[in-house]
mmCIF file of C-alpha atoms in Angstrom:
data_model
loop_
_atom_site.group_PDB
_atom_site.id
_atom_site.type_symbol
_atom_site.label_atom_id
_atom_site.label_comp_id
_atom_site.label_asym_id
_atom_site.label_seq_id
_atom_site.Cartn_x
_atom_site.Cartn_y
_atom_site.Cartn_z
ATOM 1 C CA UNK W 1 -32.726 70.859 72.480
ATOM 2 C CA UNK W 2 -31.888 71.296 68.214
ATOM 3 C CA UNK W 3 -29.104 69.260 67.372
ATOM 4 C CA UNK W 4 -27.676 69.084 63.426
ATOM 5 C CA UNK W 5 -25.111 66.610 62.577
ATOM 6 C CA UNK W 6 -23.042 67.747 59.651
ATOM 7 C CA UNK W 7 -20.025 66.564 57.261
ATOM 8 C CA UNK W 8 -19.309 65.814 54.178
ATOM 9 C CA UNK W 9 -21.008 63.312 51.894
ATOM 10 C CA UNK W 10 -20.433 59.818 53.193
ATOM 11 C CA UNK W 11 -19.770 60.907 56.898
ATOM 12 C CA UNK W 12 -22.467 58.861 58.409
ATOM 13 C CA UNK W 13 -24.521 61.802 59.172
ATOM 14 C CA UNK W 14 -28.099 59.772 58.252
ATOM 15 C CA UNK W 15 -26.816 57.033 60.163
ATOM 16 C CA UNK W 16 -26.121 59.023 63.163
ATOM 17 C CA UNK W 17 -28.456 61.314 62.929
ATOM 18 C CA UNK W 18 -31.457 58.203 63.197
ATOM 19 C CA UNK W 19 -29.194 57.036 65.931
ATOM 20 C CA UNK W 20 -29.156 59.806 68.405
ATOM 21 C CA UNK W 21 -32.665 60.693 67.824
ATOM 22 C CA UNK W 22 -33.793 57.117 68.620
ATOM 23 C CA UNK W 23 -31.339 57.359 71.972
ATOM 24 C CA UNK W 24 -33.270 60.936 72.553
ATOM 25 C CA UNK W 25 -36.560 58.760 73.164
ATOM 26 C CA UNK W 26 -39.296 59.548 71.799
ATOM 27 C CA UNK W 27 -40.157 63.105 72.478
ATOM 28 C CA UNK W 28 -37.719 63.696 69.403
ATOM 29 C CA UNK W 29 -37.847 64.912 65.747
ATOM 30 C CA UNK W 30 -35.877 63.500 63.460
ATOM 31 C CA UNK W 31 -35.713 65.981 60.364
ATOM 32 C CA UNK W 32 -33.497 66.183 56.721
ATOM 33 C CA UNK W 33 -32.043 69.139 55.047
ATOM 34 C CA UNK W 34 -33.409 69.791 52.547
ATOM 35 C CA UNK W 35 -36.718 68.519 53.533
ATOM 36 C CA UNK W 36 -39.081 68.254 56.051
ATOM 37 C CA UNK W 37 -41.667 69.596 54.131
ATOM 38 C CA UNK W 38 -43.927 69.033 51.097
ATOM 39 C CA UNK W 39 -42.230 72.425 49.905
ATOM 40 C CA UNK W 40 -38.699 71.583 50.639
ATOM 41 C CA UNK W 41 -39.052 67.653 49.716
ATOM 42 C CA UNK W 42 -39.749 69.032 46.102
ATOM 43 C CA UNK W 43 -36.493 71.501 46.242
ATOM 44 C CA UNK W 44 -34.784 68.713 47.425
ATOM 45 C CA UNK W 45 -35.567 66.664 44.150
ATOM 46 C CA UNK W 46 -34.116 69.519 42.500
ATOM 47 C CA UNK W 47 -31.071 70.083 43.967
ATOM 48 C CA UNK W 48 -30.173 66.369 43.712
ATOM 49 C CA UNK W 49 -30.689 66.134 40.347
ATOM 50 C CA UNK W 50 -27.439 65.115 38.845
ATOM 51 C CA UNK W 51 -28.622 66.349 35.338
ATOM 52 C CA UNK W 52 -28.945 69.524 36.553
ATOM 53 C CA UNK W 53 -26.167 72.627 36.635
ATOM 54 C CA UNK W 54 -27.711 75.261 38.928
ATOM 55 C CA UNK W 55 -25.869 78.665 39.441
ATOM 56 C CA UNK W 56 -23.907 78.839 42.962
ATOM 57 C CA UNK W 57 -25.884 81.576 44.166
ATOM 58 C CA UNK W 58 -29.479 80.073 42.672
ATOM 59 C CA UNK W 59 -28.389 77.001 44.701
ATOM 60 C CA UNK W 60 -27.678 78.903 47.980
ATOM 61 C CA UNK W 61 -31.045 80.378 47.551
ATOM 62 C CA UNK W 62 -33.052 76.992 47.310
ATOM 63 C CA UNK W 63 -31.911 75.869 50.154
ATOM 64 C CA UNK W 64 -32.512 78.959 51.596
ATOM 65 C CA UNK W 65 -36.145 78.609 50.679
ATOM 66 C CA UNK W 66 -36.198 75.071 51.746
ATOM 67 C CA UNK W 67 -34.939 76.193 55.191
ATOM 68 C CA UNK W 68 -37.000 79.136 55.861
ATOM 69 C CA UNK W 69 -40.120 77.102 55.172
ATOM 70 C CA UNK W 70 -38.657 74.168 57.544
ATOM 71 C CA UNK W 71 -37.764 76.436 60.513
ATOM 72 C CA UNK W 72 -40.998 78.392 60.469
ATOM 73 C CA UNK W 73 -43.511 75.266 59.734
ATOM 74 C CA UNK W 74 -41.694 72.457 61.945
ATOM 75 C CA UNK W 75 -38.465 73.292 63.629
ATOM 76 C CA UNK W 76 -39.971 76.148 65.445
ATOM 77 C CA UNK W 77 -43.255 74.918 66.831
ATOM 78 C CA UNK W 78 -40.921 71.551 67.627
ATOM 79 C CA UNK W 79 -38.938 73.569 70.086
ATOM 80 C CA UNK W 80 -41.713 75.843 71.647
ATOM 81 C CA UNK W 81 -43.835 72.496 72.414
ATOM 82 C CA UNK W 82 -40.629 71.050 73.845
ATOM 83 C CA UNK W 83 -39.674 68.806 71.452
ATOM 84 C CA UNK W 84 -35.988 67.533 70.755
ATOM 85 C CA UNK W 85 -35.060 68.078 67.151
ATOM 86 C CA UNK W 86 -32.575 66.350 65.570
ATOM 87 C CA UNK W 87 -31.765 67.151 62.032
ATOM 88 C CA UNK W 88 -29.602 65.531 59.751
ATOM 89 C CA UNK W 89 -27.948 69.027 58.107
ATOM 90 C CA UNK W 90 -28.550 72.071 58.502
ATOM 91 C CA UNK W 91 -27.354 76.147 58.123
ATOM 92 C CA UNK W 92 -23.724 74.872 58.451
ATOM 93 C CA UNK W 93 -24.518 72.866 55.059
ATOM 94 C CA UNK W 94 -24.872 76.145 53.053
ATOM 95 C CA UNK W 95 -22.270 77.788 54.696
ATOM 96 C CA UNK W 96 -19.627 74.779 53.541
ATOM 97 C CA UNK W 97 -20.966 74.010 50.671
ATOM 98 C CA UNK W 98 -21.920 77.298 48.871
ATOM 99 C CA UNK W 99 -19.922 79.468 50.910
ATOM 100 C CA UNK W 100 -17.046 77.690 51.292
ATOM 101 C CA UNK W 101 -16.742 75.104 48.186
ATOM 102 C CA UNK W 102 -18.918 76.888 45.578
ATOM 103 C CA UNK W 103 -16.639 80.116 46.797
ATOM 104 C CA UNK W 104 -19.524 82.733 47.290
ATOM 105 C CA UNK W 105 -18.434 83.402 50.873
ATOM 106 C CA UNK W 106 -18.261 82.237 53.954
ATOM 107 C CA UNK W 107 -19.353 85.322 55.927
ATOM 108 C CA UNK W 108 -21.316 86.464 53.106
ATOM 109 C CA UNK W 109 -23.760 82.804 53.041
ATOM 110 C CA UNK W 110 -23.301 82.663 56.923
ATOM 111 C CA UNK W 111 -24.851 86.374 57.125
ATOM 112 C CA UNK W 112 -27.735 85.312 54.580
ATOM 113 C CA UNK W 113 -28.192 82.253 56.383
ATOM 114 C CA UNK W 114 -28.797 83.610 59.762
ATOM 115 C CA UNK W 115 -31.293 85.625 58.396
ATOM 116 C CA UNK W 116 -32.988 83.114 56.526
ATOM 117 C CA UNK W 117 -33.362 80.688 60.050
ATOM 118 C CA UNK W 118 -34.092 83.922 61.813
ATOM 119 C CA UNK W 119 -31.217 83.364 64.089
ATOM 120 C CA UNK W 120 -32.157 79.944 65.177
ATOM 121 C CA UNK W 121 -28.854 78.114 65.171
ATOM 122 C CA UNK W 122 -28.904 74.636 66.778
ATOM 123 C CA UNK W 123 -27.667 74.524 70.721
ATOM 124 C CA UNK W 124 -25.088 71.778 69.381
ATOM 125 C CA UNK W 125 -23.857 70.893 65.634
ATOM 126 C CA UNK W 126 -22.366 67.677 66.083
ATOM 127 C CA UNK W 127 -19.495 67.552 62.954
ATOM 128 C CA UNK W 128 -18.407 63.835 61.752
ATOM 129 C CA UNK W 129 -14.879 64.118 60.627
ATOM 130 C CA UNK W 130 -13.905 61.936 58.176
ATOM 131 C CA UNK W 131 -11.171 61.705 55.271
ATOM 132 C CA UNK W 132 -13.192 63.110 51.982
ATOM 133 C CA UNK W 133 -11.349 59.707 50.430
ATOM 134 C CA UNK W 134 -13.249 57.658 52.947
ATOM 135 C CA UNK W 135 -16.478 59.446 52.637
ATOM 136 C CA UNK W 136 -16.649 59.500 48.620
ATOM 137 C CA UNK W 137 -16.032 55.759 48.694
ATOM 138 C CA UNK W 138 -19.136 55.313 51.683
ATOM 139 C CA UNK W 139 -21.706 57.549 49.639
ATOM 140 C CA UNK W 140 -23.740 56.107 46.982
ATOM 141 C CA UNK W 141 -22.412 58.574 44.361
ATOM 142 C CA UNK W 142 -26.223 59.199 43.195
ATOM 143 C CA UNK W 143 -27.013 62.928 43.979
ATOM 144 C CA UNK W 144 -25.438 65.975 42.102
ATOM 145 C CA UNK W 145 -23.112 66.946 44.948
ATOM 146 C CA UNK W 146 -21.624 63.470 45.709
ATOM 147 C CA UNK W 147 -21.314 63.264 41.332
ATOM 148 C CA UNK W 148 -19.007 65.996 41.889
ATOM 149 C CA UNK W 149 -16.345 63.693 42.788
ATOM 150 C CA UNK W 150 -13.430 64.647 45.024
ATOM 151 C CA UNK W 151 -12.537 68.020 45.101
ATOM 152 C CA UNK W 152 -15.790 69.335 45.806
ATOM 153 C CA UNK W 153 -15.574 66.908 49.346
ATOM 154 C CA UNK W 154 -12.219 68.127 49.812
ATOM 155 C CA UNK W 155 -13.034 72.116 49.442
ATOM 156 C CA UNK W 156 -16.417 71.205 51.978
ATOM 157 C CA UNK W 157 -13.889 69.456 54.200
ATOM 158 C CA UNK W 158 -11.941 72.436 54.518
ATOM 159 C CA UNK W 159 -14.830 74.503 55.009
ATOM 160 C CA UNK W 160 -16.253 72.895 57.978
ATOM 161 C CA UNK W 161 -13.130 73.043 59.438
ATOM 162 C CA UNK W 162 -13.196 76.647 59.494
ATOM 163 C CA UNK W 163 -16.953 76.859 60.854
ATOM 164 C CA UNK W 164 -15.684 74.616 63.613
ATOM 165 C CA UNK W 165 -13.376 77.641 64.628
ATOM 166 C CA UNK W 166 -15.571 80.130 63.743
ATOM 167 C CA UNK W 167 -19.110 78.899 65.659
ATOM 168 C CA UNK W 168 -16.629 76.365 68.252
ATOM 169 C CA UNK W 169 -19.333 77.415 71.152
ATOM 170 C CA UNK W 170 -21.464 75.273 69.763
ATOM 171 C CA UNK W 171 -19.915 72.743 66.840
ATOM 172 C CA UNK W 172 -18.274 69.729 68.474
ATOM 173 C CA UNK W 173 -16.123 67.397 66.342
ATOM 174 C CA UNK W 174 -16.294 63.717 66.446
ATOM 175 C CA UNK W 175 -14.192 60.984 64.334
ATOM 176 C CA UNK W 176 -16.538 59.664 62.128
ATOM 177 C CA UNK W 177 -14.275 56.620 61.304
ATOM 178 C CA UNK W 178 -14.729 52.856 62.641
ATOM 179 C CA UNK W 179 -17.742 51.074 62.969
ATOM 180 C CA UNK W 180 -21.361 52.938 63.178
ATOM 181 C CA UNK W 181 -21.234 51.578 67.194
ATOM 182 C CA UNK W 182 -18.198 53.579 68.015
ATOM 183 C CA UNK W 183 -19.138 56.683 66.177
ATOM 184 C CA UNK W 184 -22.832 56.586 67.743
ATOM 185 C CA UNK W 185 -21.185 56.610 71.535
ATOM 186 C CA UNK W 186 -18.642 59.251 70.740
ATOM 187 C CA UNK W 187 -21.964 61.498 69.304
ATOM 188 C CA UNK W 188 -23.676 60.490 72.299
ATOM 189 C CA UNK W 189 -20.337 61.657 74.299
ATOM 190 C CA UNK W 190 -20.266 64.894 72.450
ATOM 191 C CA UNK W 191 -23.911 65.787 72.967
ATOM 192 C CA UNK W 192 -23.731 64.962 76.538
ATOM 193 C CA UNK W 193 -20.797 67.101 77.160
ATOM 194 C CA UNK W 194 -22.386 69.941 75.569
ATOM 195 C CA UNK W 195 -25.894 70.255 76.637
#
């Protein structure tokens, strides 16, 4: 089974991502986006880079690159031996944040997108719902997007909301607020329900 948890910046995804994988037992794969690789750890450094202004569409296409090389060097083979993977982020990420909140689409970066994973969308995205206030005061403020203060949360916000309608076969919504206990048994709940 490939499960993403996604959300804004300060949702808990890390958190719940280590969670679930750890309740998965130990025929899981825990996996960050962007990351996973030697390739896609050094994007990764560059996309975070606070000092950094990167065109919308140049960003869209790093993680792109970051993905492609993720999906076809660990996500894949994962699956095929029969691993779980569990990845904290994924597609939906680009989609919100360059499609929706950088404005270059969200059909247009969800077309690229599903290209770029080859049509490998996880069997559940797991979204952590939480108020963009809440979440910008949980995150550490450190990386580029989380620098971006408020209204970039609030425009990602929005946008996962609409990939919840859009892809609701397979994104289930959880409250991320209260402690990490209660959030970790309502992802549990919500991965249970649809798998």
């Amino acid at each position: 089974m490939f499960i993403s948890l996604e959300g804004i910046d300060g949702s808990g995804k890390s958190t719940q991502a280590k969670l679930l994988a750890a309740a998965l037992g130990s025929e899981t794969l825990l996996i960050r986006e962007p990351g996973g690789t030697s390739a896609a750890e050094r994007i990764r450094e560059l996309l975070a880079d606070p000092s950094l202004e990167i065109d919308p569409f140049a960003e869209l296409l790093l993680f792109s690159a970051a993905r492609a090389d993720l999906v076809s060097r660990v996500i894949r083979p994962a699956l095929e031996a029969g691993t779980h993977v569990v990845a904290d982020r994924f597609a939906d990420s680009s989609v919100a944040y360059q499609g929706g909140a950088r404005e270059l689409g969200t059909s247009h970066v969800l077309s690229l997108t599903d290209t770029v994973i080859d049509g490998l969308w996880p069997d559940v995205t797991v979204l952590l719902r939480v108020d963009p206030e809440v979440g910008l005061g949980r995150a550490d403020g450190k990386d580029r997007f989380e620098s971006e203060g408020l209204d970039l949360q609030r425009a990602v916000a929005e946008a996962y909301e609409e990939i919840a309608q859009i892809a609701s076969d397979r994104v289930v919504v959880v409250d991320a607020s209260g402690t990490v206990e209660e959030v970790h048994e309502r992802v549990i709940e919500a991965v249970r329900s649809s798998g």
